[in-house]
Tab-separated table of C-alpha atoms in Angstrom:
chain	number	residue	atom	x	y	z
C	1	MET	CA	57.651	9.575	-31.359
C	2	GLY	CA	56.995	11.691	-28.283
C	3	THR	CA	53.488	12.497	-29.456
C	4	PHE	CA	52.807	8.821	-30.154
C	5	LEU	CA	53.892	7.821	-26.629
C	6	LYS	CA	51.700	10.511	-25.108
C	7	ARG	CA	48.698	9.220	-27.021
C	8	GLN	CA	49.425	5.660	-25.971
C	9	LEU	CA	49.741	6.732	-22.335
C	10	ALA	CA	46.471	8.669	-22.474
C	11	PHE	CA	44.714	5.674	-24.044
C	12	SER	CA	46.065	3.371	-21.335
C	13	ILE	CA	44.809	5.681	-18.581
C	14	VAL	CA	41.339	5.893	-20.136
C	15	ALA	CA	41.216	2.113	-20.550
C	16	LEU	CA	42.311	1.603	-16.940
C	17	VAL	CA	39.609	3.961	-15.664
C	18	PHE	CA	36.980	2.221	-17.797
C	19	VAL	CA	37.982	-1.246	-16.628
C	20	SER	CA	38.075	-0.107	-12.993
C	21	SER	CA	34.597	1.398	-13.218
C	22	ALA	CA	33.217	-1.633	-15.065
C	23	PHE	CA	34.451	-4.070	-12.445
C	24	ALA	CA	33.893	-1.815	-9.442
C	25	ALA	CA	32.094	-3.479	-6.592
C	26	PRO	CA	28.418	-2.512	-6.253
C	27	ALA	CA	27.424	-0.146	-3.499
C	28	LYS	CA	27.246	-1.996	-0.223
C	29	GLN	CA	23.875	-2.326	1.392
C	30	PRO	CA	23.673	-1.620	5.122
C	31	ALA	CA	24.271	-4.777	7.119
C	32	VAL	CA	21.509	-3.871	9.590
C	33	VAL	CA	18.130	-2.394	8.677
C	34	LYS	CA	16.275	-0.684	11.496
C	35	VAL	CA	12.518	-0.862	11.136
C	36	ASN	CA	10.227	1.716	12.700
C	37	PRO	CA	7.023	3.376	11.415
C	38	ASP	CA	8.954	5.932	9.341
C	39	THR	CA	11.556	3.655	7.759
C	40	LEU	CA	8.845	1.055	7.212
C	41	LYS	CA	6.823	3.550	5.166
C	42	THR	CA	9.785	4.686	3.093
C	43	MET	CA	11.085	1.211	2.242
C	44	LEU	CA	7.621	-0.213	1.668
C	45	LEU	CA	6.566	2.437	-0.855
C	46	GLU	CA	9.838	2.094	-2.746
C	47	GLN	CA	10.453	-1.672	-2.667
C	48	ASN	CA	7.215	-3.602	-2.116
C	49	ILE	CA	6.587	-5.923	-5.075
C	50	SER	CA	2.790	-5.811	-4.933
C	51	LEU	CA	2.882	-2.005	-5.134
C	52	GLN	CA	5.193	-2.201	-8.126
C	53	VAL	CA	2.707	-4.540	-9.809
C	54	GLN	CA	-0.081	-2.061	-9.072
C	55	LEU	CA	2.005	0.777	-10.503
C	56	ASN	CA	2.532	-1.309	-13.640
C	57	LYS	CA	-1.251	-1.352	-14.074
C	58	VAL	CA	-1.222	2.443	-14.006
C	59	TYR	CA	1.358	2.388	-16.786
C	60	GLN	CA	-0.881	0.046	-18.768
C	61	ALA	CA	-3.842	2.385	-18.310
C	62	LYS	CA	-1.666	5.277	-19.431
C	63	GLU	CA	-0.745	3.444	-22.638
C	64	GLN	CA	-4.431	2.749	-23.230
C	65	VAL	CA	-4.980	6.525	-23.202
C	66	ASN	CA	-2.197	6.883	-25.765
C	67	ILE	CA	-3.836	4.219	-27.937
C	68	SER	CA	-7.199	6.011	-27.741
C	69	ARG	CA	-5.530	9.307	-28.607
C	70	ALA	CA	-3.714	7.748	-31.560
C	71	SER	CA	-7.000	6.393	-32.897
C	72	LEU	CA	-8.130	9.995	-33.408
C	73	LEU	CA	-5.252	10.838	-35.737
C	74	PRO	CA	-5.910	10.771	-39.502
C	75	SER	CA	-4.624	7.852	-41.545
C	76	ILE	CA	-4.028	7.575	-45.280
C	77	ASN	CA	-4.894	4.645	-47.545
C	78	LEU	CA	-3.038	4.578	-50.889
C	79	GLY	CA	-4.530	2.599	-53.729
C	80	SER	CA	-2.241	1.655	-56.598
C	81	VAL	CA	-2.503	-0.253	-59.833
C	82	ILE	CA	0.047	-1.311	-62.378
C	83	SER	CA	-0.269	1.010	-65.377
C	84	SER	CA	0.598	0.097	-68.931
C	85	GLY	CA	4.322	0.486	-68.810
C	86	PRO	CA	7.258	-0.134	-66.520
C	87	SER	CA	6.185	2.357	-63.804
C	88	PHE	CA	3.654	2.407	-60.992
C	89	ALA	CA	0.953	5.077	-60.828
C	90	LEU	CA	-1.158	6.064	-57.841
C	91	THR	CA	-4.789	6.264	-58.855
C	92	THR	CA	-6.653	6.964	-55.581
C	93	VAL	CA	-5.897	8.443	-52.174
C	94	SER	CA	-8.289	8.046	-49.232
C	95	MET	CA	-7.761	9.790	-45.881
C	96	LEU	CA	-9.640	8.409	-42.908
C	97	LEU	CA	-10.798	11.101	-40.485
C	98	PRO	CA	-11.520	9.365	-37.158
C	99	PHE	CA	-11.429	12.624	-35.180
C	100	LEU	CA	-14.746	13.546	-36.861
C	101	MET	CA	-16.420	10.634	-35.071
C	102	PRO	CA	-17.848	11.778	-31.683
C	103	SER	CA	-17.635	8.229	-30.296
C	104	ASN	CA	-13.841	8.262	-30.700
C	105	TRP	CA	-13.585	11.404	-28.598
C	106	PHE	CA	-15.750	9.843	-25.917
C	107	ASP	CA	-13.571	6.715	-26.015
C	108	LEU	CA	-10.521	8.878	-25.358
C	109	LYS	CA	-12.254	10.649	-22.496
C	110	GLU	CA	-13.372	7.318	-21.038
C	111	SER	CA	-9.828	5.954	-21.087
C	112	GLN	CA	-8.632	9.106	-19.320
C	113	TYR	CA	-11.219	8.654	-16.566
C	114	LEU	CA	-10.200	5.005	-16.256
C	115	LEU	CA	-6.570	6.102	-15.991
C	116	ASN	CA	-7.530	8.415	-13.118
C	117	ALA	CA	-9.386	5.545	-11.460
C	118	GLN	CA	-6.379	3.258	-11.875
C	119	ALA	CA	-4.055	5.910	-10.426
C	120	THR	CA	-6.366	6.286	-7.429
C	121	SER	CA	-6.371	2.516	-7.098
C	122	TYR	CA	-2.582	2.643	-6.829
C	123	TYR	CA	-2.872	5.292	-4.105
C	124	ILE	CA	-5.397	3.120	-2.237
C	125	ALA	CA	-3.032	0.154	-2.561
C	126	GLN	CA	-0.238	2.255	-1.036
C	127	LEU	CA	-2.427	3.246	1.924
C	128	ASN	CA	-3.740	-0.274	2.514
C	129	THR	CA	-0.352	-1.942	2.136
C	130	TYR	CA	1.231	0.492	4.581
C	131	SER	CA	-1.672	-0.032	6.987
C	132	SER	CA	-1.184	-3.812	6.841
C	133	ALA	CA	2.581	-3.523	7.232
C	134	TYR	CA	2.145	-1.076	10.112
C	135	SER	CA	-0.186	-3.536	11.853
C	136	VAL	CA	2.330	-6.351	11.380
C	137	TYR	CA	5.062	-4.118	12.789
C	138	LEU	CA	2.920	-3.341	15.862
C	139	THR	CA	2.275	-7.059	16.282
C	140	VAL	CA	6.036	-7.629	16.256
C	141	VAL	CA	6.505	-4.897	18.873
C	142	GLY	CA	3.790	-6.463	21.011
C	143	ASP	CA	5.353	-9.921	20.713
C	144	MET	CA	8.760	-8.496	21.648
C	145	GLU	CA	7.216	-7.059	24.800
C	146	LEU	CA	5.398	-10.340	25.402
C	147	ARG	CA	8.725	-12.124	25.218
C	148	GLU	CA	10.076	-9.764	27.866
C	149	VAL	CA	7.109	-10.622	30.090
C	150	LEU	CA	7.597	-14.367	29.621
C	151	TYR	CA	11.327	-14.063	30.166
C	152	LYS	CA	10.610	-12.174	33.380
C	153	GLN	CA	8.341	-15.041	34.379
C	154	TYR	CA	11.162	-17.465	33.621
C	155	THR	CA	13.610	-15.516	35.794
C	156	ASN	CA	11.055	-15.389	38.622
C	157	TYR	CA	10.589	-19.162	38.508
C	158	LYS	CA	14.337	-19.637	38.288
C	159	GLU	CA	14.758	-17.494	41.406
C	160	ILE	CA	12.179	-19.590	43.252
C	161	GLU	CA	13.887	-22.792	42.077
C	162	ASP	CA	17.222	-21.557	43.387
C	163	LEU	CA	15.676	-20.731	46.780
C	164	ILE	CA	14.161	-24.199	47.027
C	165	GLN	CA	17.465	-25.766	45.952
C	166	MET	CA	19.216	-24.086	48.881
C	167	ALA	CA	16.440	-25.158	51.223
C	168	VAL	CA	16.647	-28.774	50.021
C	169	ASP	CA	20.431	-28.743	50.426
C	170	ALA	CA	19.915	-27.507	54.000
C	171	GLY	CA	17.344	-30.237	54.653
C	172	MET	CA	14.529	-27.733	55.185
C	173	MET	CA	12.388	-28.717	52.145
C	174	GLN	CA	11.578	-31.864	50.263
C	175	GLN	CA	12.895	-32.929	46.856
C	176	SER	CA	9.358	-32.956	45.445
C	177	ASP	CA	9.093	-29.192	45.944
C	178	LEU	CA	12.304	-28.720	43.977
C	179	LEU	CA	11.017	-30.893	41.128
C	180	GLN	CA	7.785	-28.928	40.984
C	181	ALA	CA	9.613	-25.596	40.873
C	182	ARG	CA	12.016	-26.911	38.226
C	183	ALA	CA	9.110	-28.032	36.041
C	184	GLN	CA	7.599	-24.534	36.229
C	185	THR	CA	10.927	-23.052	35.161
C	186	GLN	CA	11.137	-25.408	32.202
C	187	LEU	CA	7.573	-24.601	31.090
C	188	ALA	CA	8.358	-20.898	31.254
C	189	SER	CA	11.460	-21.468	29.112
C	190	ILE	CA	9.319	-23.283	26.530
C	191	GLN	CA	6.976	-20.297	26.326
C	192	VAL	CA	9.925	-17.980	25.680
C	193	SER	CA	11.125	-20.291	22.922
C	194	GLN	CA	7.663	-20.338	21.316
C	195	VAL	CA	7.569	-16.546	21.151
C	196	ASP	CA	11.094	-16.529	19.675
C	197	ASP	CA	9.847	-18.839	16.934
C	198	LEU	CA	6.879	-16.541	16.303
C	199	LEU	CA	9.168	-13.505	16.083
C	200	GLN	CA	11.316	-15.243	13.468
C	201	LYS	CA	8.246	-15.875	11.301
C	202	GLU	CA	7.107	-12.270	11.683
C	203	LYS	CA	10.561	-11.016	10.761
C	204	ALA	CA	10.427	-13.137	7.604
C	205	ALA	CA	7.044	-11.594	6.735
C	206	ILE	CA	8.472	-8.077	7.147
C	207	ARG	CA	11.483	-9.023	5.020
C	208	ASN	CA	9.129	-10.194	2.282
C	209	MET	CA	7.087	-6.972	2.442
C	210	LEU	CA	10.195	-4.804	2.185
C	211	ALA	CA	11.934	-7.032	-0.402
C	212	LEU	CA	15.081	-7.242	1.708
C	213	PRO	CA	17.795	-9.828	1.013
C	214	LEU	CA	18.674	-12.459	3.606
C	215	SER	CA	22.108	-10.871	4.011
C	216	GLN	CA	20.552	-7.876	5.768
C	217	GLU	CA	19.706	-8.156	9.441
C	218	ILE	CA	16.464	-6.577	10.648
C	219	GLN	CA	16.214	-4.769	13.961
C	220	PHE	CA	12.920	-3.428	15.253
C	221	ASP	CA	12.621	-0.171	17.142
C	222	LYS	CA	9.823	-0.368	19.690
C	223	VAL	CA	7.536	2.561	18.893
C	224	HIS	CA	3.903	2.823	19.987
C	225	THR	CA	1.233	5.003	18.400
C	226	SER	CA	0.276	8.187	20.204
C	227	GLN	CA	-3.143	9.659	20.794
C	228	THR	CA	-4.439	12.053	18.131
C	229	ALA	CA	-7.062	14.774	18.218
C	230	THR	CA	-9.230	12.696	15.886
C	231	GLU	CA	-9.945	10.192	18.661
C	232	LEU	CA	-11.744	12.896	20.655
C	233	LEU	CA	-14.094	13.938	17.831
C	234	PRO	CA	-17.689	12.724	17.402
C	235	ALA	CA	-18.161	9.853	14.989
C	236	GLN	CA	-20.149	11.965	12.510
C	237	VAL	CA	-17.403	14.602	12.331
C	238	ILE	CA	-14.828	11.884	11.670
C	239	LEU	CA	-17.070	10.409	8.959
C	240	ASP	CA	-17.431	13.794	7.261
C	241	ARG	CA	-13.650	14.227	7.225
C	242	ALA	CA	-13.105	10.706	5.958
C	243	THR	CA	-15.679	11.152	3.184
C	244	ALA	CA	-14.112	14.424	2.046
C	245	LYS	CA	-10.673	12.803	1.713
C	246	SER	CA	-11.738	9.290	0.730
C	247	PRO	CA	-9.778	7.994	-2.288
C	248	GLU	CA	-12.367	5.225	-2.617
C	249	ILE	CA	-15.081	7.799	-3.328
C	250	LYS	CA	-12.758	9.647	-5.704
C	251	GLN	CA	-12.149	6.404	-7.553
C	252	MET	CA	-15.886	5.739	-7.824
C	253	ASN	CA	-16.405	9.260	-9.207
C	254	SER	CA	-13.891	8.483	-11.946
C	255	MET	CA	-15.622	5.178	-12.671
C	256	ILE	CA	-19.028	6.890	-12.873
C	257	SER	CA	-17.617	9.554	-15.200
C	258	ALA	CA	-16.086	6.815	-17.357
C	259	ALA	CA	-19.415	4.982	-17.477
C	260	ASN	CA	-21.270	8.172	-18.443
C	261	THR	CA	-18.734	8.819	-21.191
C	262	ALA	CA	-19.026	5.236	-22.420
C	263	LYS	CA	-22.789	5.721	-22.654
C	264	TRP	CA	-22.335	8.748	-24.914
C	265	SER	CA	-19.858	6.767	-26.984
C	266	LYS	CA	-22.573	4.163	-27.552
C	267	ALA	CA	-25.056	6.938	-28.321
C	268	PHE	CA	-22.930	8.028	-31.301
C	269	SER	CA	-21.866	4.540	-32.289
C	270	PHE	CA	-24.231	4.591	-35.286
C	271	LEU	CA	-21.696	6.881	-36.983
C	272	THR	CA	-19.101	4.328	-37.992
C	273	GLY	CA	-16.773	6.101	-40.438
C	274	ALA	CA	-15.709	9.303	-42.172
C	275	SER	CA	-13.156	9.751	-44.915
C	276	LEU	CA	-11.830	12.232	-47.453
C	277	GLY	CA	-11.047	10.830	-50.915
C	278	ALA	CA	-9.321	12.134	-54.034
C	279	SER	CA	-9.193	10.374	-57.416
C	280	ARG	CA	-6.985	10.816	-60.468
C	281	SER	CA	-8.993	11.436	-63.616
C	282	GLY	CA	-6.382	10.786	-66.279
C	283	ALA	CA	-2.903	9.521	-66.951
C	284	GLY	CA	-1.371	12.982	-67.136
C	285	SER	CA	-3.583	14.862	-64.700
C	286	ALA	CA	-3.177	15.563	-61.022
C	287	PHE	CA	-5.659	14.374	-58.450
C	288	GLY	CA	-8.944	15.928	-59.354
C	289	SER	CA	-12.240	15.450	-57.570
C	290	VAL	CA	-12.339	15.381	-53.768
C	291	GLN	CA	-15.166	13.558	-52.022
C	292	THR	CA	-16.164	13.146	-48.373
C	293	THR	CA	-17.912	9.966	-47.323
C	294	GLY	CA	-19.452	8.665	-44.131
C	295	THR	CA	-21.212	5.516	-42.945
C	296	VAL	CA	-24.148	5.068	-40.586
C	297	ASN	CA	-25.186	1.802	-38.939
C	298	LEU	CA	-28.304	1.795	-36.740
C	299	GLY	CA	-29.480	-1.628	-35.575
C	300	PHE	CA	-32.150	-3.038	-33.269
C	301	GLY	CA	-29.665	-3.441	-30.391
C	302	TYR	CA	-28.921	0.289	-30.257
C	303	PHE	CA	-31.506	1.357	-27.660
C	304	PRO	CA	-31.161	-1.723	-25.388
C	305	ALA	CA	-27.405	-1.010	-25.254
C	306	LEU	CA	-28.097	2.543	-24.058
C	307	LYS	CA	-30.494	1.231	-21.410
C	308	LEU	CA	-27.897	-1.254	-20.202
C	309	SER	CA	-25.425	1.612	-19.850
C	310	ASP	CA	-27.916	3.419	-17.598
C	311	TYR	CA	-28.178	0.353	-15.363
C	312	ASN	CA	-24.385	0.122	-15.120
C	313	ILE	CA	-24.194	3.769	-14.056
C	314	ASP	CA	-26.901	3.246	-11.435
C	315	GLU	CA	-24.968	0.290	-10.017
C	316	LEU	CA	-21.803	2.377	-9.680
C	317	LYS	CA	-23.735	5.115	-7.901
C	318	LEU	CA	-25.118	2.561	-5.443
C	319	GLN	CA	-21.603	1.277	-4.801
C	320	LYS	CA	-20.442	4.835	-4.100
C	321	LYS	CA	-23.291	5.251	-1.626
C	322	GLN	CA	-22.368	1.965	0.056
C	323	ILE	CA	-18.793	3.198	0.606
C	324	THR	CA	-20.093	5.882	2.980
C	325	PHE	CA	-22.052	3.329	5.005
C	326	ASP	CA	-19.035	1.023	5.139
C	327	GLN	CA	-16.868	3.858	6.406
C	328	ALA	CA	-19.481	4.781	9.028
C	329	GLU	CA	-19.540	1.187	10.285
C	330	LEU	CA	-15.758	1.018	10.412
C	331	ILE	CA	-15.476	4.340	12.267
C	332	GLU	CA	-18.114	3.384	14.826
C	333	SER	CA	-16.586	-0.017	15.564
C	334	THR	CA	-13.035	1.372	15.634
C	335	LEU	CA	-13.923	4.142	18.079
C	336	GLY	CA	-15.694	1.637	20.340
C	337	SER	CA	-12.758	-0.788	20.294
C	338	LEU	CA	-10.312	2.062	20.827
C	339	TYR	CA	-12.174	3.278	23.908
C	340	GLU	CA	-12.288	-0.217	25.388
C	341	ALA	CA	-8.587	-0.790	24.635
C	342	GLN	CA	-7.683	2.427	26.466
C	343	LYS	CA	-9.673	1.274	29.472
C	344	GLN	CA	-8.046	-2.165	29.386
C	345	VAL	CA	-4.544	-0.655	29.273
C	346	ALA	CA	-5.269	1.520	32.321
C	347	LEU	CA	-6.751	-1.388	34.296
C	348	ALA	CA	-3.910	-3.722	33.344
C	349	GLN	CA	-1.331	-1.176	34.499
C	350	GLN	CA	-3.055	-0.859	37.871
C	351	ALA	CA	-3.339	-4.638	38.223
C	352	GLN	CA	0.328	-5.084	37.282
C	353	ALA	CA	1.482	-2.603	39.928
C	354	THR	CA	-0.631	-4.290	42.607
C	355	LEU	CA	0.327	-7.861	41.705
C	356	GLN	CA	4.010	-6.915	41.555
C	357	ASP	CA	3.801	-5.917	45.209
C	358	VAL	CA	1.888	-9.115	46.027
C	359	TYR	CA	4.489	-11.285	44.320
C	360	GLU	CA	7.433	-9.594	46.038
C	361	GLY	CA	5.653	-9.957	49.379
C	362	GLU	CA	5.044	-13.691	48.814
C	363	VAL	CA	8.698	-14.209	47.909
C	364	GLU	CA	9.818	-12.491	51.114
C	365	LYS	CA	7.418	-14.644	53.145
C	366	PHE	CA	8.749	-17.740	51.388
C	367	ARG	CA	12.305	-16.759	52.258
C	368	ALA	CA	11.259	-16.428	55.891
C	369	GLY	CA	9.369	-19.729	55.830
C	370	LEU	CA	5.989	-18.040	56.402
C	371	THR	CA	4.269	-19.377	53.247
C	372	ASP	CA	4.462	-22.363	50.940
C	373	LEU	CA	5.465	-22.837	47.304
C	374	LEU	CA	1.858	-22.888	46.049
C	375	HIS	CA	1.197	-19.296	47.140
C	376	VAL	CA	4.416	-18.053	45.537
C	377	LEU	CA	3.673	-19.756	42.216
C	378	SER	CA	0.107	-18.429	42.277
C	379	ALA	CA	1.348	-14.863	42.792
C	380	ALA	CA	3.870	-15.278	39.970
C	381	ASN	CA	1.194	-16.567	37.561
C	382	SER	CA	-1.159	-13.702	38.448
C	383	LEU	CA	1.609	-11.170	37.795
C	384	THR	CA	2.358	-12.764	34.409
C	385	THR	CA	-1.331	-12.672	33.470
C	386	ALA	CA	-1.557	-8.967	34.282
C	387	LEU	CA	1.566	-8.169	32.265
C	388	THR	CA	0.323	-10.238	29.322
C	389	ASN	CA	-3.052	-8.509	29.348
C	390	GLN	CA	-1.309	-5.142	29.409
C	391	VAL	CA	0.746	-6.043	26.343
C	392	LYS	CA	-2.303	-7.332	24.463
C	393	ALA	CA	-4.364	-4.252	25.330
C	394	GLN	CA	-1.559	-1.906	24.213
C	395	THR	CA	-1.144	-3.776	20.919
C	396	ASN	CA	-4.889	-3.635	20.315
C	397	LEU	CA	-4.917	0.092	21.123
C	398	ASP	CA	-2.075	0.732	18.682
C	399	SER	CA	-3.856	-1.219	15.938
C	400	MET	CA	-7.105	0.690	16.438
C	401	ARG	CA	-5.254	4.001	16.142
C	402	VAL	CA	-3.632	2.859	12.908
C	403	SER	CA	-7.043	1.885	11.522
C	404	LEU	CA	-8.525	5.253	12.472
C	405	ASN	CA	-5.597	7.138	10.945
C	406	ARG	CA	-5.999	5.122	7.755
C	407	ILE	CA	-9.697	5.976	7.517
C	408	VAL	CA	-9.148	9.731	7.784
C	409	ILE	CA	-5.681	9.596	6.097
C	410	ASP	CA	-4.058	11.302	9.066
C	411	GLU	CA	-0.632	11.231	10.732
C	412	ARG	CA	1.854	9.145	8.712
C	413	PHE	CA	-0.785	8.200	6.146
C	414	ALA	CA	-1.024	11.865	5.159
C	415	GLN	CA	2.629	11.630	4.083
C	416	VAL	CA	1.814	9.076	1.358
C	417	GLY	CA	1.662	11.050	-1.892
C	418	ALA	CA	-1.345	10.596	-4.159
C	419	CYS	CA	-0.902	9.966	-7.891
C	420	GLU	CA	-1.642	13.264	-9.677
C	421	ILE	CA	-1.807	12.711	-13.436
C	422	GLU	CA	-4.611	14.983	-14.679
C	423	ARG	CA	-3.491	17.476	-17.310
C	424	LYS	CA	-3.943	21.238	-16.960
C	425	GLY	CA	-4.434	21.891	-20.671
C	426	SER	CA	-6.965	24.370	-22.028
C	427	GLY	CA	-10.456	23.224	-22.850
C	428	GLY	CA	-12.531	23.573	-26.008
C	429	ILE	CA	-11.964	22.083	-29.436
C	430	LYS	CA	-8.639	23.861	-29.886
C	431	GLY	CA	-7.306	22.594	-26.587
C	432	ARG	CA	-8.479	19.039	-27.244
C	433	LEU	CA	-7.029	18.939	-30.749
C	434	GLY	CA	-3.791	20.399	-29.449
C	435	ARG	CA	-3.454	17.568	-26.933
C	436	VAL	CA	-4.216	14.972	-29.615
C	437	PHE	CA	-1.645	16.232	-32.090
C	438	ASN	CA	0.808	17.212	-29.318
C	439	PRO	CA	0.429	14.486	-26.632
C	440	LYS	CA	3.276	15.840	-24.473
C	441	LYS	CA	1.590	19.176	-23.940
C	442	ASP	CA	0.800	19.933	-20.252
C	443	GLN	CA	1.786	16.398	-19.311
C	444	VAL	CA	4.108	14.853	-16.732
C	445	THR	CA	5.609	11.398	-16.735
C	446	LEU	CA	4.153	8.719	-14.496
C	447	ASP	CA	7.488	8.455	-12.704
C	448	GLU	CA	7.047	12.079	-11.671
C	449	ALA	CA	3.347	11.706	-10.878
C	450	CYS	CA	3.205	8.309	-9.210
C	451	GLY	CA	6.727	7.629	-8.002
C	452	PRO	CA	7.576	7.332	-4.296
C	453	GLN	CA	6.636	10.715	-2.913
C	454	THR	CA	6.637	11.203	0.797
C	455	VAL	CA	6.419	14.391	2.782
C	456	ASN	CA	9.134	14.708	5.385
């Protein structure tokens, strides 16, 4: 009885632990998510839906390689007839030998090149998506600073309104001046509200990019981009670096290799089959004669198909050449805009410092009754314009630096891991056959090769 009770007690404890773990509350997500360039990159690469869709295409390309590899494996056809009697007897056996067909090997190689191209496409999607998200983040930072400028304008107008209110109460100014100042304050408050509305929409866009639930609050850290050594290099040097690291060119190389391989597949397409057959000669004998057979099909469309393949390859080579010209145009325009943005930031800072002094001087004169309301409002508007231009120039400068870093894959973009899926297996017939009959040899999973991989 004691042993029975011990077993019952042990069972109850195990059941209690199981039930507790089954109904345990899920891990709580942080109530507040802080977004800055680093956290934006991490969350985006792990959670963005469009990137997950792109990664799914890599998985599809990988399965296409497996299908092409499987098509090289031998298959057996069994022919059977009903013999005179109650039993079945196999009369013929035919083994298809697809690995003897050169076109099948080229098809496998083509699918592998296309897999590499698709993996590079995923890497390009990561870079471009992060670049777009980074630009949106910088826009949010700029709008937050713009809101501060407009709110400062509102407080300035409110201060002027309060001064006029005291003057009207003392009988020193007219009611019309107070109404004019109050209207300016109200217009400034409307501008602040408009930027608040814009910030809400931008926050919703960031939430969508990061796939965050509505229960999580988003807070933005205000971080600007810093100057890099790349900005100081000549345009041609930057282009050479960009070309050497360009995933777009790497993708085109894979596409060209796939097209070349597809051409050779068509070149051997006239060989359409090979098989090994064995037949049974008598009721009591084993399989006797063994025969090898093959089929050849050469039609009038054979040579035009090869010529069409050449044209397709030439088109891909032209597209690869165009990528370099596109990058050169983008680098030249980005460097020009970056230089002008730097100049605009410096000028706006100087203008802001000067107009701040002018505004404070006009306010002091207004307090002393040495100037009118028009001059004070004019100084306040000029100060707001200078601050707004400074914010816009800084946002434009940040965006140009992000574009340049994306072109040369520098700074934070260098921390986005590329998808490395090429095998390291040995070459030659032995190595190729080994990878066909042992697909897992020298191979990593796509989760290991293309999963979120960032360098800290």
